[in-house]
PDB file of N, CA and C in Angstrom:
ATOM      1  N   UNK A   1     115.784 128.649 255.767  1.00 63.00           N
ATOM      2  CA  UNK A   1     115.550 127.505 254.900  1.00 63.00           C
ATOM      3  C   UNK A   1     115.479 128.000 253.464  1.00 63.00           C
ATOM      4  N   UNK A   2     116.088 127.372 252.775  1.00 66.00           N
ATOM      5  CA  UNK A   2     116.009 127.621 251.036  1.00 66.00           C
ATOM      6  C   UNK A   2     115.061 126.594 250.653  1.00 66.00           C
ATOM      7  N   UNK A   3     114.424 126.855 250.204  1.00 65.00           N
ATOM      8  CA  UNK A   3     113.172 126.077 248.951  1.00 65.00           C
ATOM      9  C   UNK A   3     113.417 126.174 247.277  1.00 65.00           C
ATOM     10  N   UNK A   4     113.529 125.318 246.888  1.00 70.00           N
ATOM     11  CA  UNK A   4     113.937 125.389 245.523  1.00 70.00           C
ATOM     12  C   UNK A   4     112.692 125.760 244.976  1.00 70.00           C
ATOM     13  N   UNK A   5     112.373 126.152 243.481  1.00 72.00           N
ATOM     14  CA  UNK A   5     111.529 126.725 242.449  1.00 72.00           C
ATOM     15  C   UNK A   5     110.109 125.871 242.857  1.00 72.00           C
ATOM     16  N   UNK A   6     109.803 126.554 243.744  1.00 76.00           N
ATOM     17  CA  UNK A   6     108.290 125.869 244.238  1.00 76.00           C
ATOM     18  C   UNK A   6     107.119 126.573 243.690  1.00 76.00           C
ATOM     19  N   UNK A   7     106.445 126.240 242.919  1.00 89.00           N
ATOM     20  CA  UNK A   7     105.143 127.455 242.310  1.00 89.00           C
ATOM     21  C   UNK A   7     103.838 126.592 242.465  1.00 89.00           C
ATOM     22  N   UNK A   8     102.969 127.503 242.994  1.00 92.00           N
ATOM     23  CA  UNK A   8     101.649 127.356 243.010  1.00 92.00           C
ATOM     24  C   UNK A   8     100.685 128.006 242.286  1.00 92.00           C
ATOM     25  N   UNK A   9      99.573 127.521 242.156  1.00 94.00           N
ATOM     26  CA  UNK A   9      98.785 128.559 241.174  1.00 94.00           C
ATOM     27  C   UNK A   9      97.568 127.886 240.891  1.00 94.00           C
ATOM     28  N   UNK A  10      96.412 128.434 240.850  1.00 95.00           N
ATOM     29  CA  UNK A  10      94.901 127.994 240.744  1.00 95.00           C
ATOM     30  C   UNK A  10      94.357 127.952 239.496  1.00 95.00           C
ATOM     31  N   UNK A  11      93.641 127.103 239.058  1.00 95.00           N
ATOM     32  CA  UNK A  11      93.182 127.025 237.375  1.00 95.00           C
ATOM     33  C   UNK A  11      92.026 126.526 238.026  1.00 95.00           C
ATOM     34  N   UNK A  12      91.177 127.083 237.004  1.00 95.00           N
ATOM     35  CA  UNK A  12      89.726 127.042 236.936  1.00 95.00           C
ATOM     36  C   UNK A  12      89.468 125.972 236.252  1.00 95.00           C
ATOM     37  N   UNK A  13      88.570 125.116 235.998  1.00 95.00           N
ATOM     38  CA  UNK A  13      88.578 124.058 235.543  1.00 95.00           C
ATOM     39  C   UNK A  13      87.354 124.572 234.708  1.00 95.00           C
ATOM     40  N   UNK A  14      87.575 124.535 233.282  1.00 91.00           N
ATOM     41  CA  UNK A  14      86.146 125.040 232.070  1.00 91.00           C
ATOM     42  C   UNK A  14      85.752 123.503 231.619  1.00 91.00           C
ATOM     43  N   UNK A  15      86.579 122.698 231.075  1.00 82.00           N
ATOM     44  CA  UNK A  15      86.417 121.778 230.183  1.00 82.00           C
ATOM     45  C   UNK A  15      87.495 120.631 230.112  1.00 82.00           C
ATOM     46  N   UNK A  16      87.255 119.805 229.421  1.00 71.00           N
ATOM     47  CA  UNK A  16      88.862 118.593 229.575  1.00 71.00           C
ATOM     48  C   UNK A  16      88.390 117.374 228.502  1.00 71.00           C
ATOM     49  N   UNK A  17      88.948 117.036 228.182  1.00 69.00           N
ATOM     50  CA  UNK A  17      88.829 115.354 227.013  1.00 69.00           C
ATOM     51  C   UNK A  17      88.344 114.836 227.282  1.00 69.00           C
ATOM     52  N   UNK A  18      87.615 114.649 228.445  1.00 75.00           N
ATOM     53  CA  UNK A  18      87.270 113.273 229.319  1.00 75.00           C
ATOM     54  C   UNK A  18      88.101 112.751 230.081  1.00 75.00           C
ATOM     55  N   UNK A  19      89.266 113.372 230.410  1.00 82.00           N
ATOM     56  CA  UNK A  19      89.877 112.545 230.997  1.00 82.00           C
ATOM     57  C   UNK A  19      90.079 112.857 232.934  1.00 82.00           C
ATOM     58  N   UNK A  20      89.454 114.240 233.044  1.00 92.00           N
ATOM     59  CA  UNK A  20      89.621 114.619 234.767  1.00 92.00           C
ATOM     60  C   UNK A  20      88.240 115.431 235.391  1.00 92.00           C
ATOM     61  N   UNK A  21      87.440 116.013 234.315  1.00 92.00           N
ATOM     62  CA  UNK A  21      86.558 116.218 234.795  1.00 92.00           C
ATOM     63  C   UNK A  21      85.310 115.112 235.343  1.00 92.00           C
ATOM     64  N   UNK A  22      84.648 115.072 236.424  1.00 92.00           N
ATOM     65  CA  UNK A  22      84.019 113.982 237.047  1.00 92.00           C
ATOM     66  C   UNK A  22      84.515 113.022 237.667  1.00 92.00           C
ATOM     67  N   UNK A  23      86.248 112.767 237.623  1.00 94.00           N
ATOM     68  CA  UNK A  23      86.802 112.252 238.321  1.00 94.00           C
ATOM     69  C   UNK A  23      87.521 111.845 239.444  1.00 94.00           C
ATOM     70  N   UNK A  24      88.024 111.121 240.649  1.00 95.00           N
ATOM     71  CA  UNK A  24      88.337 111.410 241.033  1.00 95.00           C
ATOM     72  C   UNK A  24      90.019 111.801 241.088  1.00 95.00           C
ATOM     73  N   UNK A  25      90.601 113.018 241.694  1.00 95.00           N
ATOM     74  CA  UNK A  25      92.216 112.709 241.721  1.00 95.00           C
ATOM     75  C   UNK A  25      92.938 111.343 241.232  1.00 95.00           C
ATOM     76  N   UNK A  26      92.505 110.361 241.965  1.00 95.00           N
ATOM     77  CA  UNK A  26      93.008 109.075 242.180  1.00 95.00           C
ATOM     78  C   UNK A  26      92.813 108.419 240.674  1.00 95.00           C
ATOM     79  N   UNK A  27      91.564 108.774 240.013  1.00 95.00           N
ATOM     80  CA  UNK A  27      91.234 108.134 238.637  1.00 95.00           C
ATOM     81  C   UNK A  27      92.084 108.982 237.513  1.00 95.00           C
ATOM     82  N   UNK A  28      91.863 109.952 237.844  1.00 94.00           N
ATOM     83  CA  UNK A  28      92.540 111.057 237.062  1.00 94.00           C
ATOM     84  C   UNK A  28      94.045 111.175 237.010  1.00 94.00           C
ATOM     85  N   UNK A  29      94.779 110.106 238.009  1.00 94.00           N
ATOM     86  CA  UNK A  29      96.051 110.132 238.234  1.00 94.00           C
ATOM     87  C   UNK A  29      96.735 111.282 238.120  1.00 94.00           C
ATOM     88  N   UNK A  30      96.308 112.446 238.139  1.00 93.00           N
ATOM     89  CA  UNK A  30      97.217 113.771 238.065  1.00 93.00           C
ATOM     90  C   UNK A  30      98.767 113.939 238.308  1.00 93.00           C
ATOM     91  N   UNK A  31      99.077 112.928 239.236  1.00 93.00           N
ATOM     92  CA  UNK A  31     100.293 113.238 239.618  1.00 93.00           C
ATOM     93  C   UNK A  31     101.282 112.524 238.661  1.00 93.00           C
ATOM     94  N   UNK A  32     100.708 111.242 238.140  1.00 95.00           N
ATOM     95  CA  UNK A  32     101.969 111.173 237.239  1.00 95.00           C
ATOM     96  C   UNK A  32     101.390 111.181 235.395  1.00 95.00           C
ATOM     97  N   UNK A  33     100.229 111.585 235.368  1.00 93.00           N
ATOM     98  CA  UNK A  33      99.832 112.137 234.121  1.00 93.00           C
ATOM     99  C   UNK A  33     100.874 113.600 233.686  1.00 93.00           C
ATOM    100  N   UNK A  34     100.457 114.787 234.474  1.00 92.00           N
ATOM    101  CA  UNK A  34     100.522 115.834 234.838  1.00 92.00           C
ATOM    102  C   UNK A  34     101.361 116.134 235.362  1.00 92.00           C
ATOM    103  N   UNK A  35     102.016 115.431 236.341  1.00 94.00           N
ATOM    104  CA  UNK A  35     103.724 115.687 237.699  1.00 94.00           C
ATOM    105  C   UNK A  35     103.096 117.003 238.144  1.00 94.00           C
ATOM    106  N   UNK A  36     101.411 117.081 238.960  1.00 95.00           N
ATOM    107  CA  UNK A  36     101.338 118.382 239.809  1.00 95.00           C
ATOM    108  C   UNK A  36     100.498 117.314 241.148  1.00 95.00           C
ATOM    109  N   UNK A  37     100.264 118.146 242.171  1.00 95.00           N
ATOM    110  CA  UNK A  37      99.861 118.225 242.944  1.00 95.00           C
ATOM    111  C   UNK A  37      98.873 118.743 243.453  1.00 95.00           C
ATOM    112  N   UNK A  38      97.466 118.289 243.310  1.00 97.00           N
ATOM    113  CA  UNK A  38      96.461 119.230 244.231  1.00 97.00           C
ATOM    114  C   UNK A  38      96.246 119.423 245.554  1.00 97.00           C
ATOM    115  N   UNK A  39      96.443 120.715 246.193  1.00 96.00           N
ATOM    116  CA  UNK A  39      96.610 121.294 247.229  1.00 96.00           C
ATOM    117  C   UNK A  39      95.302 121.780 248.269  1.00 96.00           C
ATOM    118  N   UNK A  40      94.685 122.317 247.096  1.00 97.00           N
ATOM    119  CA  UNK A  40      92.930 122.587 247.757  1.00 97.00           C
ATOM    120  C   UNK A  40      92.336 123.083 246.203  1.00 97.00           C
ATOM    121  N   UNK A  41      90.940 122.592 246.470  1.00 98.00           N
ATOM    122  CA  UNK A  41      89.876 122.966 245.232  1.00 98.00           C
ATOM    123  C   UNK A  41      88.974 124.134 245.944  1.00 98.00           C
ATOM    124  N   UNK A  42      88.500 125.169 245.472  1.00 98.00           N
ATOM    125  CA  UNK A  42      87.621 125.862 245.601  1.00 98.00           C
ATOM    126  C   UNK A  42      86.417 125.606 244.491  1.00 98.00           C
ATOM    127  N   UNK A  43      85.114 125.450 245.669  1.00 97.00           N
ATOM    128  CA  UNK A  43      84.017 124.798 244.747  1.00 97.00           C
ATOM    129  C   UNK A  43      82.887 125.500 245.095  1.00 97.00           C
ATOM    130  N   UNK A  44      82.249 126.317 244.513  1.00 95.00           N
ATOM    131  CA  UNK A  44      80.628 126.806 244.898  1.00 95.00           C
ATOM    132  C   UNK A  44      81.117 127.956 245.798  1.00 95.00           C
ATOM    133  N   UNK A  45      82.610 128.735 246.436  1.00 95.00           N
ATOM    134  CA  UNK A  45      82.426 129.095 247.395  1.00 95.00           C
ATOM    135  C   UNK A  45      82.965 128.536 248.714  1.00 95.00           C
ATOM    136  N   UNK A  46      83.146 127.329 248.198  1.00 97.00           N
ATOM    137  CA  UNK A  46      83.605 126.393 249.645  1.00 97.00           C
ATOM    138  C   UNK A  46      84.796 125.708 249.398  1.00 97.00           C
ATOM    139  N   UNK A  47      85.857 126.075 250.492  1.00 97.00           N
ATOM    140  CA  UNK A  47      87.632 125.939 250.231  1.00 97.00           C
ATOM    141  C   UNK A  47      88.007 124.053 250.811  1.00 97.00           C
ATOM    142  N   UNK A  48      88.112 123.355 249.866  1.00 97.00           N
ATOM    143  CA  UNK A  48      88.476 121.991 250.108  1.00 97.00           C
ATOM    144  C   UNK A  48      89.902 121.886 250.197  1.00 97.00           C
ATOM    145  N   UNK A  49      89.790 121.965 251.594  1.00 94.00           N
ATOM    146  CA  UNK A  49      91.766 121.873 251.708  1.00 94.00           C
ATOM    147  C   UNK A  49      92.578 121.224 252.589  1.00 94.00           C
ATOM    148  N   UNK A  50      91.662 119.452 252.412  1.00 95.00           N
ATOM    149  CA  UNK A  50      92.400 118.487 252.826  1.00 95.00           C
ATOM    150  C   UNK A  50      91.754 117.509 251.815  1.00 95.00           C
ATOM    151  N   UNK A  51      92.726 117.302 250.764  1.00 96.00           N
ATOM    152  CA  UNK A  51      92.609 116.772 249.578  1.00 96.00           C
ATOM    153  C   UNK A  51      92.803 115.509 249.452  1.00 96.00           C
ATOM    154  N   UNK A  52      91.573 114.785 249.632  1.00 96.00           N
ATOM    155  CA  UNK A  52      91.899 113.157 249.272  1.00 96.00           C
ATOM    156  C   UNK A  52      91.823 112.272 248.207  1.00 96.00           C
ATOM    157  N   UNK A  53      92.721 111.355 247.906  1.00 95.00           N
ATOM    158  CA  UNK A  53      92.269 110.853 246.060  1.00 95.00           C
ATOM    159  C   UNK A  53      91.157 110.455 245.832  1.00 95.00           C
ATOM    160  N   UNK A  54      89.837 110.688 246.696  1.00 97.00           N
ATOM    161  CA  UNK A  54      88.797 110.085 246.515  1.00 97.00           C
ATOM    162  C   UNK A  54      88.063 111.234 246.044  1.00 97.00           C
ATOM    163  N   UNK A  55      88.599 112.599 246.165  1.00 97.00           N
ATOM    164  CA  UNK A  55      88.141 113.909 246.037  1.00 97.00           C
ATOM    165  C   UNK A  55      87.772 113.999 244.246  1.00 97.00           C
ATOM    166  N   UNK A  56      86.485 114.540 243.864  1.00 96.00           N
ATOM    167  CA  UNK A  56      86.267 114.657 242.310  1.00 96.00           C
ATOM    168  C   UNK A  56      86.895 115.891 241.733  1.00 96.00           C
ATOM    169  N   UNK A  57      86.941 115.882 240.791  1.00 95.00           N
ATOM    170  CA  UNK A  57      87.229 117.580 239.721  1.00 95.00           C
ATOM    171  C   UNK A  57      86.044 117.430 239.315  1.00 95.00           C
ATOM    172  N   UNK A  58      85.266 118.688 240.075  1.00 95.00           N
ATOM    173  CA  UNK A  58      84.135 118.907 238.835  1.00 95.00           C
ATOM    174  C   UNK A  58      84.502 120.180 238.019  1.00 95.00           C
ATOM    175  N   UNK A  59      83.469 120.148 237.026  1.00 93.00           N
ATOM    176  CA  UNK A  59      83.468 121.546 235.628  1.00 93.00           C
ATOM    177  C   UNK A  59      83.290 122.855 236.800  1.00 93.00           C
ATOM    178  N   UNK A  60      84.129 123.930 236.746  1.00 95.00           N
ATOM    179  CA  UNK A  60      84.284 125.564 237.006  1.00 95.00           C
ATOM    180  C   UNK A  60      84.962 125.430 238.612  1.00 95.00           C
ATOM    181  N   UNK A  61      85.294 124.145 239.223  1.00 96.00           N
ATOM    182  CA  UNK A  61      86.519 124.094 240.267  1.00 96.00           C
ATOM    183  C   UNK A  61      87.365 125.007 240.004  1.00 96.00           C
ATOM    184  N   UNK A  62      88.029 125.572 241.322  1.00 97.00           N
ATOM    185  CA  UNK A  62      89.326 126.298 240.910  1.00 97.00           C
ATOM    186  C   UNK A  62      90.041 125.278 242.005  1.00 97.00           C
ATOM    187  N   UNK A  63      90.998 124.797 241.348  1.00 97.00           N
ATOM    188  CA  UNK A  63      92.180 124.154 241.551  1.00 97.00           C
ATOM    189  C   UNK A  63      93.360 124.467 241.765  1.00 97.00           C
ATOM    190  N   UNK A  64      94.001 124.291 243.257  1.00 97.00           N
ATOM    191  CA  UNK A  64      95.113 125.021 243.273  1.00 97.00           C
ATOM    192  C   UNK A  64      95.854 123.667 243.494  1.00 97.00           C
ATOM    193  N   UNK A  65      97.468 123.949 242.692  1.00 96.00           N
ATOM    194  CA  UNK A  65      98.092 122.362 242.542  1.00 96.00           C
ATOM    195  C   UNK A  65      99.665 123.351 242.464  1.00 96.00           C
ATOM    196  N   UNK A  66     100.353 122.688 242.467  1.00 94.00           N
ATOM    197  CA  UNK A  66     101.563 122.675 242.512  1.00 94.00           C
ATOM    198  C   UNK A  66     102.879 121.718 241.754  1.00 94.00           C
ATOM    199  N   UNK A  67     103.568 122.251 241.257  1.00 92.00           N
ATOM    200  CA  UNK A  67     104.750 121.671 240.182  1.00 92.00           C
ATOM    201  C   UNK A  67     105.290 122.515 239.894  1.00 92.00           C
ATOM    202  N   UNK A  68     106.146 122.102 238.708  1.00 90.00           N
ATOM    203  CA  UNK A  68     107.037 122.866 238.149  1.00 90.00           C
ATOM    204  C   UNK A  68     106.126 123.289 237.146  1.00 90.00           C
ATOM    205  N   UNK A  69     106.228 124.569 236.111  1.00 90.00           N
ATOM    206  CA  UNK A  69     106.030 125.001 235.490  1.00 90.00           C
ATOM    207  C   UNK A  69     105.490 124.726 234.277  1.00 90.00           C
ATOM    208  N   UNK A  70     106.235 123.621 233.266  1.00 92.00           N
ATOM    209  CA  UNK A  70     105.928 122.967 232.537  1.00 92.00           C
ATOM    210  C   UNK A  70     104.480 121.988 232.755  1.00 92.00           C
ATOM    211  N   UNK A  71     104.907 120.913 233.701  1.00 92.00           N
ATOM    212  CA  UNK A  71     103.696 120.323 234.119  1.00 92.00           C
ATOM    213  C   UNK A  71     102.115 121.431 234.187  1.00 92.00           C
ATOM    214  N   UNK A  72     102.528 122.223 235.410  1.00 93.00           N
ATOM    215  CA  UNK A  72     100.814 123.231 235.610  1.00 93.00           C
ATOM    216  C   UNK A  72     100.450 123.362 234.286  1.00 93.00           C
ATOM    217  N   UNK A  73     101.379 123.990 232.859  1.00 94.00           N
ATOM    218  CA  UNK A  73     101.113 124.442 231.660  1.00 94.00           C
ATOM    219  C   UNK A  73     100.353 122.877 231.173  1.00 94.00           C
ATOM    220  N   UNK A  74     101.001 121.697 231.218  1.00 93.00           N
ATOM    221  CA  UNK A  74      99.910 121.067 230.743  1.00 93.00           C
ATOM    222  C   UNK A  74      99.109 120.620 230.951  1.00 93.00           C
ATOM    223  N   UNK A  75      98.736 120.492 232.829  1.00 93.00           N
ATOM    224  CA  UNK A  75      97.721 120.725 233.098  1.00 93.00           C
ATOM    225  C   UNK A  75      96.452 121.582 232.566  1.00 93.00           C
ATOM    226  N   UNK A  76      96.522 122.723 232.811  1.00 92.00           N
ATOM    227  CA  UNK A  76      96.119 123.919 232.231  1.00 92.00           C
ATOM    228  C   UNK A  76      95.779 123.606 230.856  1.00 92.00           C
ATOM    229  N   UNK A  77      96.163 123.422 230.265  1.00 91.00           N
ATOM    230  CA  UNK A  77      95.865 123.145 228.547  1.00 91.00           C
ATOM    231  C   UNK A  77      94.894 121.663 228.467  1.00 91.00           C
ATOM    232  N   UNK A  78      94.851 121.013 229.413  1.00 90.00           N
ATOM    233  CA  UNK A  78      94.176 120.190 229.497  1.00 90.00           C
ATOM    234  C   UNK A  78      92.590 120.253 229.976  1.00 90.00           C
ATOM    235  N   UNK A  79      92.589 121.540 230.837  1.00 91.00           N
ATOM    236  CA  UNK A  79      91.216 121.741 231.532  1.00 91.00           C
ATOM    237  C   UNK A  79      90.692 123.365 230.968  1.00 91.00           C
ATOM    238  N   UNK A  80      91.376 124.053 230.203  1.00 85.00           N
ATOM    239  CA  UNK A  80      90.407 125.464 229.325  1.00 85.00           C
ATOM    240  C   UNK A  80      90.227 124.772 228.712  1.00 85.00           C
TER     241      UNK A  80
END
């Protein structure tokens, strides 16, 4: 099977505008704010990895999501 340019990658969540921290996925619309995908959050230690839009971002989550490149970057610039 060939898979086209599939990248994953975890960001820590420090800070954000107001616009995703305390929220949930679903409020936060990530997917078409952002065009990524969250896959599983790591929180306290504990691996959340059946991700529902009801699921929150809290502050120092590590977030693992998926997109293209561009998108994660502005993700990312959105939550250091």
């Amino acid at each position: 099977i060939k898979i086209p340019d599939f990248n994953i990658v975890s960001v820590r969540v420090l800070a954000d505008s107001g616009k995703i921290v305390g929220k949930t996925i679903l409020e936060a619309d990530l997917r078409n704010k952002f065009g990524i995908s969250v896959l599983a959050i790591l929180r306290n230690s504990e691996m959340i990895n059946t991700i529902k839009p009801e699921e929150k971002i809290l502050r120092n989550d590590m977030v693992y999501i998926s997109g293209d490149l561009e998108h994660i970057e502005q993700f990312y610039n959105a939550v250091i």
